Amino acid sequence: MADKGSSDRKSQVLESLAHTLFSGELKPGEVLPKEVELCEHHGVSRSTIRSCLGELVSFGIISRTSGHGTHVQPYEEWMILSSTVANWVAEYSSSDLPFARELYRFRATTEPYVCAEAALKARAADLARIETAWEGMLRAHENGSMMHKGRHFGEWDIDLHVALYHASQSLIWQQFSKTLRAAFFSSILQTTTRAESDIVGSIELHRVFLEAVRLRDAAAAFQASCDILRRSAEDLGDMATVPTIGAMKHRAVL
């Protein structure tokens, strides 16, 4: 059995390789250094390098072919729904890579419907979680440091979104929000470096959403979610289409 030191060293090497890949230093189609070069660079054994590369292969990030080396896979092959990969997206992803934008586009096409479901099905505990998260956003802003109880404004923001997914009472959405918490945080954090007026506007939009859920108003919750997403689109420079109330009625959410 490998000792703790070798396990820690492997984790460090894996994180270093992930940083290289998710920062865009190496792009799809490009070749990773040879095993012997990676061993020398990281000061570890070939078995450690092979183990790290094997994990990256299992996530679809790289491919290995005998005689042809180790290549970076196209981004669409990367398993970004894996919690491990989602953490790498949050930790290392460069803004010019597609991950934050693609995560936003996913949210834009699903989240308003999840919010409408949450308005109809939220339980008392769900409402309390959403309200606590919103109050955390408010207090973090009022403190002037964007921190409240040792947590960043963006963390309270993601708490609110995770809570609304949970409030939908859908096992799939509940598990999904937990798995992608890190990636959602990465996406949302990019939209929290705004001017003062924009932060105030964001807090107000989330308050409107909270009130819609309290009132069991699915249409208002759907609209509030769309408004929040449109603000995020402006921050991310994304032109993805956000649904409309008409689309919600067509999907028979009400």
Tab-separated table of C-alpha atoms in Angstrom:
chain	number	residue	atom	x	y	z
A	1	MET	CA	0.000	0.000	0.000
A	2	ALA	CA	1.314	3.472	-0.895
A	3	ASP	CA	2.192	5.644	2.091
A	4	LYS	CA	0.535	8.982	2.766
A	5	GLY	CA	3.545	10.892	1.450
A	6	SER	CA	3.419	9.259	-1.960
A	7	SER	CA	-0.356	9.746	-2.082
A	8	ASP	CA	0.032	13.442	-1.297
A	9	ARG	CA	2.747	13.777	-3.926
A	10	LYS	CA	0.516	12.162	-6.528
A	11	SER	CA	-2.275	14.618	-5.654
A	12	GLN	CA	0.130	17.527	-6.078
A	13	VAL	CA	1.274	16.278	-9.483
A	14	LEU	CA	-2.313	15.687	-10.607
A	15	GLU	CA	-3.285	19.212	-9.556
A	16	SER	CA	-0.288	20.621	-11.410
A	17	LEU	CA	-1.270	18.772	-14.578
A	18	ALA	CA	-4.880	19.906	-14.175
A	19	HIS	CA	-3.725	23.521	-13.842
A	20	THR	CA	-1.731	23.205	-17.065
A	21	LEU	CA	-4.733	21.807	-18.923
A	22	PHE	CA	-7.527	23.948	-17.492
A	23	SER	CA	-5.577	27.185	-17.730
A	24	GLY	CA	-5.336	26.653	-21.478
A	25	GLU	CA	-1.570	26.288	-21.437
A	26	LEU	CA	-2.103	23.072	-23.371
A	27	LYS	CA	-4.997	23.043	-25.818
A	28	PRO	CA	-6.948	20.267	-27.569
A	29	GLY	CA	-4.818	18.409	-30.067
A	30	GLU	CA	-1.550	19.385	-28.427
A	31	VAL	CA	0.848	16.817	-26.991
A	32	LEU	CA	1.841	16.478	-23.349
A	33	PRO	CA	5.524	16.034	-22.465
A	34	LYS	CA	6.824	12.470	-22.440
A	35	GLU	CA	6.590	10.434	-19.246
A	36	VAL	CA	10.317	10.705	-18.561
A	37	GLU	CA	10.148	14.503	-18.902
A	38	LEU	CA	7.186	14.681	-16.536
A	39	CYS	CA	9.041	12.481	-14.044
A	40	GLU	CA	12.055	14.787	-14.099
A	41	HIS	CA	9.951	17.936	-13.901
A	42	HIS	CA	7.873	16.769	-10.931
A	43	GLY	CA	10.519	14.645	-9.246
A	44	VAL	CA	8.363	11.531	-9.028
A	45	SER	CA	8.433	7.959	-10.316
A	46	ARG	CA	7.068	6.837	-13.651
A	47	SER	CA	4.341	4.851	-11.869
A	48	THR	CA	3.110	8.070	-10.225
A	49	ILE	CA	3.007	9.888	-13.568
A	50	ARG	CA	1.196	6.986	-15.206
A	51	SER	CA	-1.367	6.942	-12.409
A	52	CYS	CA	-2.011	10.688	-12.802
A	53	LEU	CA	-2.292	10.430	-16.566
A	54	GLY	CA	-4.626	7.471	-16.163
A	55	GLU	CA	-7.006	9.600	-14.090
A	56	LEU	CA	-6.977	12.328	-16.724
A	57	VAL	CA	-7.748	9.693	-19.353
A	58	SER	CA	-10.702	8.437	-17.270
A	59	PHE	CA	-12.159	11.966	-17.303
A	60	GLY	CA	-11.826	12.244	-21.080
A	61	ILE	CA	-9.295	15.074	-20.808
A	62	ILE	CA	-6.400	13.326	-22.521
A	63	SER	CA	-5.905	10.254	-24.690
A	64	ARG	CA	-2.876	7.978	-24.830
A	65	THR	CA	-1.842	6.009	-27.895
A	66	SER	CA	1.208	3.786	-28.015
A	67	GLY	CA	3.777	5.289	-30.347
A	68	HIS	CA	1.845	8.556	-30.720
A	69	GLY	CA	2.135	10.099	-27.271
A	70	THR	CA	-0.435	11.735	-24.994
A	71	HIS	CA	-2.811	14.241	-26.588
A	72	VAL	CA	-5.283	16.721	-25.139
A	73	GLN	CA	-8.822	15.728	-26.083
A	74	PRO	CA	-11.418	18.129	-27.562
A	75	TYR	CA	-13.261	20.023	-24.831
A	76	GLU	CA	-16.519	18.234	-25.601
A	77	GLU	CA	-14.903	14.998	-24.428
A	78	TRP	CA	-14.053	16.412	-20.990
A	79	MET	CA	-16.376	15.109	-18.261
A	80	ILE	CA	-17.220	18.483	-16.747
A	81	LEU	CA	-20.226	16.987	-14.913
A	82	SER	CA	-17.804	15.022	-12.739
A	83	SER	CA	-17.341	16.680	-9.340
A	84	THR	CA	-13.549	16.335	-9.663
A	85	VAL	CA	-13.466	18.001	-13.061
A	86	ALA	CA	-15.973	20.638	-11.902
A	87	ASN	CA	-13.572	21.537	-9.100
A	88	TRP	CA	-10.754	21.920	-11.621
A	89	VAL	CA	-12.985	24.161	-13.742
A	90	ALA	CA	-13.659	26.343	-10.706
A	91	GLU	CA	-10.052	26.395	-9.556
A	92	TYR	CA	-8.052	26.716	-12.750
A	93	SER	CA	-10.217	27.449	-15.789
A	94	SER	CA	-9.111	30.414	-17.878
A	95	SER	CA	-11.832	32.895	-18.836
A	96	ASP	CA	-11.122	32.346	-22.524
A	97	LEU	CA	-11.962	28.650	-22.229
A	98	PRO	CA	-15.591	27.674	-22.918
A	99	PHE	CA	-16.498	26.196	-19.529
A	100	ALA	CA	-18.019	29.205	-17.728
A	101	ARG	CA	-19.967	30.193	-20.833
A	102	GLU	CA	-21.240	26.658	-21.402
A	103	LEU	CA	-22.293	26.334	-17.772
A	104	TYR	CA	-24.168	29.601	-18.101
A	105	ARG	CA	-25.908	28.383	-21.245
A	106	PHE	CA	-26.969	25.245	-19.418
A	107	ARG	CA	-28.388	27.342	-16.587
A	108	ALA	CA	-30.158	29.627	-19.056
A	109	THR	CA	-32.054	26.743	-20.600
A	110	THR	CA	-32.964	24.918	-17.379
A	111	GLU	CA	-32.870	27.121	-14.303
A	112	PRO	CA	-36.065	29.153	-14.917
A	113	TYR	CA	-38.037	25.892	-15.098
A	114	VAL	CA	-36.372	24.598	-11.936
A	115	CYS	CA	-37.271	27.880	-10.220
A	116	ALA	CA	-40.909	27.568	-11.289
A	117	GLU	CA	-40.995	24.064	-9.833
A	118	ALA	CA	-39.368	25.366	-6.654
A	119	ALA	CA	-42.101	27.983	-6.257
A	120	LEU	CA	-44.754	25.279	-6.452
A	121	LYS	CA	-43.039	22.644	-4.322
A	122	ALA	CA	-40.727	24.397	-1.836
A	123	ARG	CA	-41.097	23.273	1.761
A	124	ALA	CA	-40.626	25.424	4.851
A	125	ALA	CA	-37.021	24.262	5.240
A	126	ASP	CA	-36.312	25.122	1.591
A	127	LEU	CA	-37.731	28.612	2.011
A	128	ALA	CA	-35.566	29.089	5.105
A	129	ARG	CA	-32.429	28.045	3.178
A	130	ILE	CA	-33.189	30.418	0.309
A	131	GLU	CA	-33.883	33.294	2.712
A	132	THR	CA	-30.707	32.619	4.718
A	133	ALA	CA	-28.654	32.664	1.522
A	134	TRP	CA	-30.234	35.921	0.360
A	135	GLU	CA	-29.621	37.554	3.737
A	136	GLY	CA	-25.993	36.392	3.506
A	137	MET	CA	-25.675	38.185	0.163
A	138	LEU	CA	-27.222	41.320	1.644
A	139	ARG	CA	-25.028	41.349	4.775
A	140	ALA	CA	-21.867	40.639	2.778
A	141	HIS	CA	-22.580	43.703	0.665
A	142	GLU	CA	-23.528	45.872	3.647
A	143	ASN	CA	-20.275	44.941	5.398
A	144	GLY	CA	-18.366	46.583	2.572
A	145	SER	CA	-15.963	43.654	2.349
A	146	MET	CA	-18.225	41.319	0.360
A	147	MET	CA	-17.840	38.914	3.299
A	148	HIS	CA	-20.340	37.732	5.906
A	149	LYS	CA	-19.609	35.128	8.575
A	150	GLY	CA	-16.331	34.336	6.860
A	151	ARG	CA	-17.958	33.640	3.504
A	152	HIS	CA	-17.847	35.588	0.248
A	153	PHE	CA	-20.883	37.195	-1.381
A	154	GLY	CA	-20.526	34.707	-4.229
A	155	GLU	CA	-20.719	31.773	-1.818
A	156	TRP	CA	-24.022	33.048	-0.437
A	157	ASP	CA	-25.191	33.537	-4.013
A	158	ILE	CA	-24.418	29.927	-4.909
A	159	ASP	CA	-26.079	28.768	-1.684
A	160	LEU	CA	-29.267	30.410	-2.898
A	161	HIS	CA	-29.095	28.688	-6.270
A	162	VAL	CA	-28.327	25.299	-4.741
A	163	ALA	CA	-31.259	25.796	-2.350
A	164	LEU	CA	-33.645	26.531	-5.199
A	165	TYR	CA	-32.556	23.395	-7.050
A	166	HIS	CA	-33.193	21.459	-3.845
A	167	ALA	CA	-36.604	23.123	-3.441
A	168	SER	CA	-37.745	21.681	-6.779
A	169	GLN	CA	-38.033	18.335	-4.909
A	170	SER	CA	-36.428	16.646	-7.915
A	171	LEU	CA	-33.861	14.040	-6.903
A	172	ILE	CA	-31.991	14.614	-10.156
A	173	TRP	CA	-31.742	18.400	-9.741
A	174	GLN	CA	-30.836	18.052	-6.068
A	175	GLN	CA	-27.938	15.728	-6.846
A	176	PHE	CA	-26.914	17.766	-9.859
A	177	SER	CA	-26.595	20.985	-7.868
A	178	LYS	CA	-24.347	19.259	-5.325
A	179	THR	CA	-22.147	17.730	-7.991
A	180	LEU	CA	-21.695	21.016	-9.828
A	181	ARG	CA	-21.524	23.331	-6.833
A	182	ALA	CA	-17.883	24.200	-7.534
A	183	ALA	CA	-18.516	24.847	-11.205
A	184	PHE	CA	-21.594	26.945	-10.479
A	185	PHE	CA	-19.531	28.948	-8.014
A	186	SER	CA	-16.908	29.562	-10.679
A	187	SER	CA	-19.597	30.815	-13.058
A	188	ILE	CA	-21.370	32.984	-10.499
A	189	LEU	CA	-18.166	34.380	-8.998
A	190	GLN	CA	-17.316	35.892	-12.379
A	191	THR	CA	-20.518	37.933	-12.119
A	192	THR	CA	-19.849	39.322	-8.624
A	193	THR	CA	-17.036	41.729	-9.523
A	194	ARG	CA	-19.451	44.461	-10.497
A	195	ALA	CA	-19.937	48.110	-9.754
A	196	GLU	CA	-21.852	49.054	-6.603
A	197	SER	CA	-25.094	49.736	-8.471
A	198	ASP	CA	-24.906	46.351	-10.172
A	199	ILE	CA	-24.420	44.503	-6.878
A	200	VAL	CA	-27.436	46.304	-5.427
A	201	GLY	CA	-29.431	45.411	-8.523
A	202	SER	CA	-28.432	41.745	-8.222
A	203	ILE	CA	-29.499	41.623	-4.578
A	204	GLU	CA	-32.857	43.127	-5.503
A	205	LEU	CA	-33.398	40.605	-8.310
A	206	HIS	CA	-32.722	37.763	-5.909
A	207	ARG	CA	-35.127	39.324	-3.372
A	208	VAL	CA	-37.852	39.389	-6.025
A	209	PHE	CA	-37.186	35.714	-6.690
A	210	LEU	CA	-37.382	34.926	-2.977
A	211	GLU	CA	-40.743	36.683	-2.691
A	212	ALA	CA	-42.082	34.790	-5.719
A	213	VAL	CA	-41.203	31.476	-4.086
A	214	ARG	CA	-42.774	32.579	-0.809
A	215	LEU	CA	-45.990	33.421	-2.655
A	216	ARG	CA	-45.974	30.142	-4.612
A	217	ASP	CA	-46.012	32.189	-7.799
A	218	ALA	CA	-44.391	29.961	-10.423
A	219	ALA	CA	-44.688	32.521	-13.223
A	220	ALA	CA	-43.057	35.252	-11.123
A	221	ALA	CA	-40.277	32.880	-10.017
A	222	PHE	CA	-39.661	31.912	-13.641
A	223	GLN	CA	-39.487	35.577	-14.670
A	224	ALA	CA	-37.206	36.494	-11.769
A	225	SER	CA	-34.839	33.690	-12.724
A	226	CYS	CA	-34.789	34.913	-16.337
A	227	ASP	CA	-33.964	38.435	-15.138
A	228	ILE	CA	-31.087	37.144	-13.001
A	229	LEU	CA	-29.755	35.125	-15.920
A	230	ARG	CA	-29.927	38.099	-18.288
A	231	ARG	CA	-27.785	40.107	-15.872
A	232	SER	CA	-25.294	37.233	-15.788
A	233	ALA	CA	-25.297	37.184	-19.591
A	234	GLU	CA	-24.229	40.823	-19.630
A	235	ASP	CA	-21.393	40.120	-17.194
A	236	LEU	CA	-20.173	37.107	-19.156
A	237	GLY	CA	-20.677	38.709	-22.560
A	238	ASP	CA	-22.902	35.814	-23.529
A	239	MET	CA	-25.802	36.016	-25.943
A	240	ALA	CA	-27.459	32.710	-25.032
A	241	THR	CA	-31.250	32.804	-25.272
A	242	VAL	CA	-33.126	32.958	-21.964
A	243	PRO	CA	-36.601	31.368	-21.955
A	244	THR	CA	-39.830	33.373	-21.776
A	245	ILE	CA	-43.064	33.014	-19.839
A	246	GLY	CA	-44.652	31.743	-23.043
A	247	ALA	CA	-42.075	28.972	-23.176
A	248	MET	CA	-42.851	28.026	-19.593
A	249	LYS	CA	-46.578	27.717	-20.347
A	250	HIS	CA	-45.755	25.651	-23.404
A	251	ARG	CA	-43.789	23.284	-21.178
A	252	ALA	CA	-46.860	23.058	-18.879
A	253	VAL	CA	-44.936	23.962	-15.736
A	254	LEU	CA	-47.874	25.916	-14.395
